[in-house]
Backbone as JSON, one array per atom type, in Angstrom:
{
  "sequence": "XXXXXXXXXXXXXXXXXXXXXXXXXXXXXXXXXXXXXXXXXXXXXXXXXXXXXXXXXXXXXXXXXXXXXXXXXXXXXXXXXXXXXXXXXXXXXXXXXXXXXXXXXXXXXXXXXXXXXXXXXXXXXXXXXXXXXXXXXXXXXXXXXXXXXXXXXXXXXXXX",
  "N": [[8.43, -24.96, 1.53], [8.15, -24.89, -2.15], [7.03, -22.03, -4.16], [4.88, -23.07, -6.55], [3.07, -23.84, -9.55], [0.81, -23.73, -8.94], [0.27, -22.89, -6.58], [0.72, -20.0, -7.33], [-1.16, -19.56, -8.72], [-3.37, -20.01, -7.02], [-2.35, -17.9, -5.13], [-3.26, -15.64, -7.04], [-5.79, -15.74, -7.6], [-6.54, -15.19, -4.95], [-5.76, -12.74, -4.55], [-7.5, -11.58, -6.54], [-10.19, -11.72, -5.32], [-10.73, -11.98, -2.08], [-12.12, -13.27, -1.05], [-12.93, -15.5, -2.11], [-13.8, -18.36, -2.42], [-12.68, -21.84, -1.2], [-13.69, -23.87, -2.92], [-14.62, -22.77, -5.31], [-12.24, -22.19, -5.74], [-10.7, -24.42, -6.11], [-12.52, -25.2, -8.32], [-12.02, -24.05, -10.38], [-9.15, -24.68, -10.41], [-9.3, -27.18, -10.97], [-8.63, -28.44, -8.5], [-9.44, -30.33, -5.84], [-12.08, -29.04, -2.75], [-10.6, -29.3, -0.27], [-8.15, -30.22, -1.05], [-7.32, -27.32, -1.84], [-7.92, -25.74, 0.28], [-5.74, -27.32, 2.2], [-3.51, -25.99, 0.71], [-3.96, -23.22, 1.01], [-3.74, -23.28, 3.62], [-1.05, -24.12, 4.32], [0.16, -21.97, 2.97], [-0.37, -19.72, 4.64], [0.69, -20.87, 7.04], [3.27, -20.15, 6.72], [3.63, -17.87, 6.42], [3.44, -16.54, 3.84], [1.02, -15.39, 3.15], [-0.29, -13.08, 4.67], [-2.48, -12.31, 5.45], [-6.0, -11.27, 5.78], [-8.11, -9.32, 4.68], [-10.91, -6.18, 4.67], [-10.74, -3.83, 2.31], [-11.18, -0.48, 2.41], [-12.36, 2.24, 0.01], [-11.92, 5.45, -0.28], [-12.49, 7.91, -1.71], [-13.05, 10.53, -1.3], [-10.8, 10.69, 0.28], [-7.68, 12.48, 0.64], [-4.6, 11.88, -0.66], [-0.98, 11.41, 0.23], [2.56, 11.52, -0.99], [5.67, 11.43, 0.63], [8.83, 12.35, 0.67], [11.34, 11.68, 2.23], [15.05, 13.06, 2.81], [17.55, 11.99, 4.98], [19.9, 13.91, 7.33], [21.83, 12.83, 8.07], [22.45, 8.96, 9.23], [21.16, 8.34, 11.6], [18.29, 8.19, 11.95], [16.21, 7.16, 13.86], [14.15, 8.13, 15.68], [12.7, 9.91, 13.96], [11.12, 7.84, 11.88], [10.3, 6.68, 14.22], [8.44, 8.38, 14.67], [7.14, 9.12, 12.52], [5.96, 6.45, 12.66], [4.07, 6.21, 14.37], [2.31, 8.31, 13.87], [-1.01, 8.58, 12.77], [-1.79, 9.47, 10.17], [0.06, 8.33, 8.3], [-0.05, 6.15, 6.59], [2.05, 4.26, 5.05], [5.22, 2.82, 5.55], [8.76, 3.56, 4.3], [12.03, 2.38, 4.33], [15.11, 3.63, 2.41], [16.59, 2.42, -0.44], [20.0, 3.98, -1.06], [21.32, 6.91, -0.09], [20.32, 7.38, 3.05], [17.49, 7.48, 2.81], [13.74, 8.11, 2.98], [10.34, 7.03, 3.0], [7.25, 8.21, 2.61], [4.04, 7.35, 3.03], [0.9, 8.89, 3.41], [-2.56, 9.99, 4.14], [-5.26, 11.71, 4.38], [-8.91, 13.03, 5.14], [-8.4, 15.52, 4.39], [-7.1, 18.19, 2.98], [-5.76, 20.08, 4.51], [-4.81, 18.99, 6.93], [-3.28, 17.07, 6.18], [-0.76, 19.06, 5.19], [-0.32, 19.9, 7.64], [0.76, 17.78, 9.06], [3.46, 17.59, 7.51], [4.49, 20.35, 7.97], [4.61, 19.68, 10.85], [6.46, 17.67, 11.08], [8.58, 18.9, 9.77], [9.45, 20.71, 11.38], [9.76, 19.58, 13.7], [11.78, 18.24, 13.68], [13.61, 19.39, 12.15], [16.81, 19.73, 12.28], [17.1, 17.18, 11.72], [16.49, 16.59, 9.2], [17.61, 16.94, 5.92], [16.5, 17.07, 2.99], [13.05, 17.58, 1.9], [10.39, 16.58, 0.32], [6.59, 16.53, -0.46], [4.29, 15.13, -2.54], [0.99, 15.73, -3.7], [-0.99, 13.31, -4.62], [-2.66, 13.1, -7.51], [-4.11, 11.39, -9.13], [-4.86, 8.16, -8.9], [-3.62, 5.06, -10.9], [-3.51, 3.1, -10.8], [-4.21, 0.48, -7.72], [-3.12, -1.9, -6.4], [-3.77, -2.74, -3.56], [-5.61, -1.15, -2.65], [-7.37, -1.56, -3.96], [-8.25, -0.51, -6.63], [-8.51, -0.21, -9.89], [-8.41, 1.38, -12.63], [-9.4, 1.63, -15.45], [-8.16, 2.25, -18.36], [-8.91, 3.42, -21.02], [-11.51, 4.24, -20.0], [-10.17, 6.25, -19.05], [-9.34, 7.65, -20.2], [-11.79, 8.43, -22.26], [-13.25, 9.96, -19.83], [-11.38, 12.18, -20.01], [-12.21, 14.02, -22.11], [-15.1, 14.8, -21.13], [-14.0, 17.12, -18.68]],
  "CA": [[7.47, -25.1, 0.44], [8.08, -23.98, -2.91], [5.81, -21.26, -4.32], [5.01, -23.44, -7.62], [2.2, -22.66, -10.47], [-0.55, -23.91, -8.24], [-0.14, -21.97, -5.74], [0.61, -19.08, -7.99], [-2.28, -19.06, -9.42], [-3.99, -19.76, -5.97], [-2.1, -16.1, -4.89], [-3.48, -15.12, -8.12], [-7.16, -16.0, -7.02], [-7.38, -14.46, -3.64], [-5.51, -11.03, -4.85], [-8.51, -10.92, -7.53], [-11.1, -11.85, -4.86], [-10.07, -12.29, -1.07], [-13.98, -13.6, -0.12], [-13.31, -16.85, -3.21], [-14.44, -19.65, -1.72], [-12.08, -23.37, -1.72], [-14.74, -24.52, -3.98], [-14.13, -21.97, -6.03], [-10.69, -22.26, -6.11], [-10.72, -25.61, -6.81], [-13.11, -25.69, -9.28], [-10.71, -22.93, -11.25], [-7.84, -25.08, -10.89], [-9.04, -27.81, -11.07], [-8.44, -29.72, -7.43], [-10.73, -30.55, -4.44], [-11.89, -28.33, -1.74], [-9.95, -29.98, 0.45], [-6.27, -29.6, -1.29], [-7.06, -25.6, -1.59], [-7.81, -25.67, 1.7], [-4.45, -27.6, 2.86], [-2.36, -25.16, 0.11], [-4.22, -21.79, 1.72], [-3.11, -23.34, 5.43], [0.28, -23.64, 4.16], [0.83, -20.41, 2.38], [-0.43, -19.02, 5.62], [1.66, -21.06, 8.23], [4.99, -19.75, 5.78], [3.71, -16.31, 5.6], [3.25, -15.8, 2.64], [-0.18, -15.11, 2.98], [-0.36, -12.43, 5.95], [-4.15, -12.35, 6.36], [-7.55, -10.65, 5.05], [-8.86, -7.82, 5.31], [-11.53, -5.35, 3.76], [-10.23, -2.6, 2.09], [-12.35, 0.7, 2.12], [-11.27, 2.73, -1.15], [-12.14, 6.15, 0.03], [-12.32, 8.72, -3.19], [-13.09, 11.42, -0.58], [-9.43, 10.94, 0.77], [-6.31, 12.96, 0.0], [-2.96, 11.61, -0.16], [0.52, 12.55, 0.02], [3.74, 11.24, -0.82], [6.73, 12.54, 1.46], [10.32, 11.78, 0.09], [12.37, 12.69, 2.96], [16.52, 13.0, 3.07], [18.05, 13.05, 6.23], [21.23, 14.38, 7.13], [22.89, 11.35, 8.71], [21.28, 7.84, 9.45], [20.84, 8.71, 12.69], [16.73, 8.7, 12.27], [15.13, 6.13, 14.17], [13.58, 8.71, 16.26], [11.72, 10.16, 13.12], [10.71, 6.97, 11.53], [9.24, 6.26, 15.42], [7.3, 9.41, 15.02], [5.97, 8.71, 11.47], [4.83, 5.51, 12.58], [3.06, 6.48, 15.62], [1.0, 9.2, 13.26], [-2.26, 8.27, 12.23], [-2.04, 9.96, 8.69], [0.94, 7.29, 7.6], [-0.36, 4.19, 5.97], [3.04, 3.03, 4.35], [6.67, 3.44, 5.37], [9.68, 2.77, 4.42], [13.5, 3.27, 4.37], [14.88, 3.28, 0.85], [18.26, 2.52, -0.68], [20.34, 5.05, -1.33], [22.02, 7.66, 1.05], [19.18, 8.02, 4.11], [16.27, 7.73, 2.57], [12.56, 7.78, 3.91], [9.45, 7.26, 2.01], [6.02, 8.1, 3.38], [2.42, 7.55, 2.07], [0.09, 9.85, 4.46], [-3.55, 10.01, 3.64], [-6.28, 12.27, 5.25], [-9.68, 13.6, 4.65], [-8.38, 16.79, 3.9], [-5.15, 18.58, 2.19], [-5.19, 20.88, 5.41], [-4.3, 18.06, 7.63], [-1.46, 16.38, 5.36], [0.02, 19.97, 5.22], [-0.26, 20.19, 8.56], [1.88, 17.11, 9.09], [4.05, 17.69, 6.73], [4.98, 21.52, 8.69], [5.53, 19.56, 11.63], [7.57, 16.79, 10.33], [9.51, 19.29, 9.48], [9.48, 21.36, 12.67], [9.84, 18.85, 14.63], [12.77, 17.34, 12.9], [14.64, 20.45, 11.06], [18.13, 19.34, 12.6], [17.78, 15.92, 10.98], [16.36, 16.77, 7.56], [18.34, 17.39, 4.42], [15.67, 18.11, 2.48], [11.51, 16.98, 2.54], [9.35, 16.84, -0.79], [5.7, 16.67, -0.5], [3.26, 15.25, -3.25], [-0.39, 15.03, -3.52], [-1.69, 12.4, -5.93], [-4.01, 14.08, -8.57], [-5.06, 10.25, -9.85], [-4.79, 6.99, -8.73], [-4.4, 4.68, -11.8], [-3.65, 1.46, -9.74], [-3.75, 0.17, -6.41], [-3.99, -3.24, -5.93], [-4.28, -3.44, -2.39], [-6.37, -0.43, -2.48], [-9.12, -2.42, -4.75], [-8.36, 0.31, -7.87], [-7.75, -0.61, -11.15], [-8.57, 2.34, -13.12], [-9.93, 1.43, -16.59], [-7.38, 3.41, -19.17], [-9.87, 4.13, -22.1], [-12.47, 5.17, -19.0], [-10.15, 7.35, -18.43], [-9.24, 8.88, -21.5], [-13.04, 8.87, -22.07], [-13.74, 10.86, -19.03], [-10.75, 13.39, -19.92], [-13.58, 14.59, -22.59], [-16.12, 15.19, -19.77], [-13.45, 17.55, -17.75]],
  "C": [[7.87, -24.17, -0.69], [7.15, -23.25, -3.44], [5.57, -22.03, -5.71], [3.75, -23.3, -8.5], [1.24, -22.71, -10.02], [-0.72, -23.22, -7.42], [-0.34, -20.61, -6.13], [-0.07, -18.6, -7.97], [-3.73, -19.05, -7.9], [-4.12, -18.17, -5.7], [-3.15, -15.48, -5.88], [-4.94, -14.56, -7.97], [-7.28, -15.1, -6.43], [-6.97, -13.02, -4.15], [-6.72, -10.56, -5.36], [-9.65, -10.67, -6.55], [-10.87, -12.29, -3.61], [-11.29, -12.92, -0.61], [-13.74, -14.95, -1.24], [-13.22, -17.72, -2.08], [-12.72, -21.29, -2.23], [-12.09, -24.08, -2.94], [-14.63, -24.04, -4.93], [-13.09, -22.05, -6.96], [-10.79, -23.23, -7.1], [-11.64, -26.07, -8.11], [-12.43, -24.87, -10.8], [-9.77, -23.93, -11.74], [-7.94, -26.77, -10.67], [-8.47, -29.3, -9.79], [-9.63, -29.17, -6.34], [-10.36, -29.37, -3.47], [-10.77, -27.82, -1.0], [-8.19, -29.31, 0.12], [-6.14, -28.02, -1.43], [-7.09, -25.44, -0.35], [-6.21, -25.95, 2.59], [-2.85, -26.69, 2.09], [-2.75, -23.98, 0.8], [-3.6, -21.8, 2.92], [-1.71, -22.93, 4.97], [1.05, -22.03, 4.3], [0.59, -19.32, 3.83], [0.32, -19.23, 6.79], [3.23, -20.38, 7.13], [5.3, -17.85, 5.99], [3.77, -15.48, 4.87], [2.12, -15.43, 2.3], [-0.56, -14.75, 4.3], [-1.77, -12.23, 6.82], [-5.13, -11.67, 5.76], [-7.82, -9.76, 5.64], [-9.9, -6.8, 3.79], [-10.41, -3.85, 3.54], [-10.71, -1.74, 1.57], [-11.72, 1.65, 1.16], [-12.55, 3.93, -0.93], [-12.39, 7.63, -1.11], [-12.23, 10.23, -2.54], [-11.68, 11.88, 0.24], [-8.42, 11.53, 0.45], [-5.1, 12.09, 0.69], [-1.79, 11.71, -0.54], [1.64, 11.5, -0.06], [4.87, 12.23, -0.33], [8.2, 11.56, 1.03], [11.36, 12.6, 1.0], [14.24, 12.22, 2.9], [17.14, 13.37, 4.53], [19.55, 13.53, 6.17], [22.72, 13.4, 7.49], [22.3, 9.93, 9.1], [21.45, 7.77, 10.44], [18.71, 9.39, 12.36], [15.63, 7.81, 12.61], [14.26, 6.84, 14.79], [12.63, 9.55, 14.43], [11.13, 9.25, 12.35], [10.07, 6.04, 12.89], [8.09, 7.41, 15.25], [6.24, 9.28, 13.63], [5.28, 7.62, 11.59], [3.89, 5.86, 13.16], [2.14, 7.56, 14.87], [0.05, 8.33, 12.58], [-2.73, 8.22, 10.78], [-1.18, 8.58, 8.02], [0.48, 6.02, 7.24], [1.08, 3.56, 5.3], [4.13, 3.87, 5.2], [7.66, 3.15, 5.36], [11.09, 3.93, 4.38], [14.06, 2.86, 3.04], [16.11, 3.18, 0.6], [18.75, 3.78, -1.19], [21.15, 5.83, 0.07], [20.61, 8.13, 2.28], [18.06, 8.73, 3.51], [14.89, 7.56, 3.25], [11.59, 8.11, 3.11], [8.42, 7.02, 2.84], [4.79, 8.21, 2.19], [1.6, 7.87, 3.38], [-1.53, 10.09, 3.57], [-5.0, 10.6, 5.21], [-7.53, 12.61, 4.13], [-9.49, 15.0, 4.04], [-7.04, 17.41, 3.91], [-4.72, 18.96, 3.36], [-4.09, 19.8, 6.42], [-3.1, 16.86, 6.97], [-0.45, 17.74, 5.36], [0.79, 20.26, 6.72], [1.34, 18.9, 9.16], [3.26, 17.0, 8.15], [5.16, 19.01, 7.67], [5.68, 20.99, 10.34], [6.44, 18.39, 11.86], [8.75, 17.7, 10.86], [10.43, 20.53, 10.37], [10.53, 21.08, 13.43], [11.6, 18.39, 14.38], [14.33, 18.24, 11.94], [15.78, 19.96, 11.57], [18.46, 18.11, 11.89], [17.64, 15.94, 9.77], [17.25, 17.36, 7.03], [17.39, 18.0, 3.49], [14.21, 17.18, 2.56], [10.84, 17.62, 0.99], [7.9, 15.86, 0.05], [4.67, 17.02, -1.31], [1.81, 14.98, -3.36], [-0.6, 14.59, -4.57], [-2.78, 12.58, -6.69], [-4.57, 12.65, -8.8], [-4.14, 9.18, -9.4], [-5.03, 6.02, -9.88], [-4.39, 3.32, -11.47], [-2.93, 1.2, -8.2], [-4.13, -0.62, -6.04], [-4.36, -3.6, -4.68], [-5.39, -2.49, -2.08], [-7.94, -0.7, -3.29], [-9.26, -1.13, -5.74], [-7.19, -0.3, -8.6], [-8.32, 0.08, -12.16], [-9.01, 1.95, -14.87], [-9.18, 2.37, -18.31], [-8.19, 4.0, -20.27], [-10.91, 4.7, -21.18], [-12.12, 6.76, -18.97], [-9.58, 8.53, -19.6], [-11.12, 9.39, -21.7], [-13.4, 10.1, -21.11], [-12.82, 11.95, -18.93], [-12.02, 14.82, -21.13], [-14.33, 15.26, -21.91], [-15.28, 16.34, -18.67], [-13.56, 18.86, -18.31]]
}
């Protein structure tokens, strides 16, 4: 199946609103229930449409980007241990010479520091080197349901 402007704009739909209705759809773009219905099956038997979910946008949360280097690509054993942590919501391996990119998110700085110390503990023989940032402002995150308002936020630099 090609992805073509109908479905597009289908994608387009559910990103804005993952709860829109068929009816909805279709009354957007213009076709029956029915054919949103048999384009949503699709896009979902293909996989291009992995599945639903709520997404709780936490303001109370800290989170960290970790930009690690190792020393050799020899690090499946530390990319088993960042998955298996709790704090890691994203991770990947990145082009370049042995790269590793983490997004870690806790209630509290102590506990990202904390993983962060034994990351690096744990692991000192394979690291090259390990940065560790916390995100002062979120100005978009589409899967995170923020889309930050840019004059809001100049506005509310006033108020600081």
């Amino acid at each position: 199946m090609v992805i073509d402007d109908t479905n597009k704009e289908i994608l387009r739909l559910l990103r804005q609103d993952g709860r829109i209705s068929f009816t909805d759809i279709g009354k957007e773009l213009g076709l029956s229930r029915v054919a949103v219905k048999k384009r949503v099956a699709k896009l979902e038997e293909l996989g291009i449409i992995r599945g639903y979910k709520a997404v709780i946008y936490r303001e109370e949360n800290v989170k960290m980007l970790m930009e690690i280097t190792t020393v050799d690509d020899d690090y499946e054993d530390l990319l088993d241990y960042l998955n298996r942590t709790g704090y890691v919501t994203e991770l990947y391996v990145m082009t370049g010479t042995n790269r590793i990119h983490a997004t870690a998110v806790a209630p509290e700085v102590s506990e990202l520091k904390y993983l962060a110390r034994m990351v690096s503990k744990k692991f000192e023989d394979k690291i090259k080197t390990i940065g560790c940032h916390g995100v002062k402002e979120i100005v978009k995150d589409t899967y995170g349901g923020v889309d930050y308002d840019r004059t809001e936020r100049e506005r509310n630099k006033g108020n600081e």
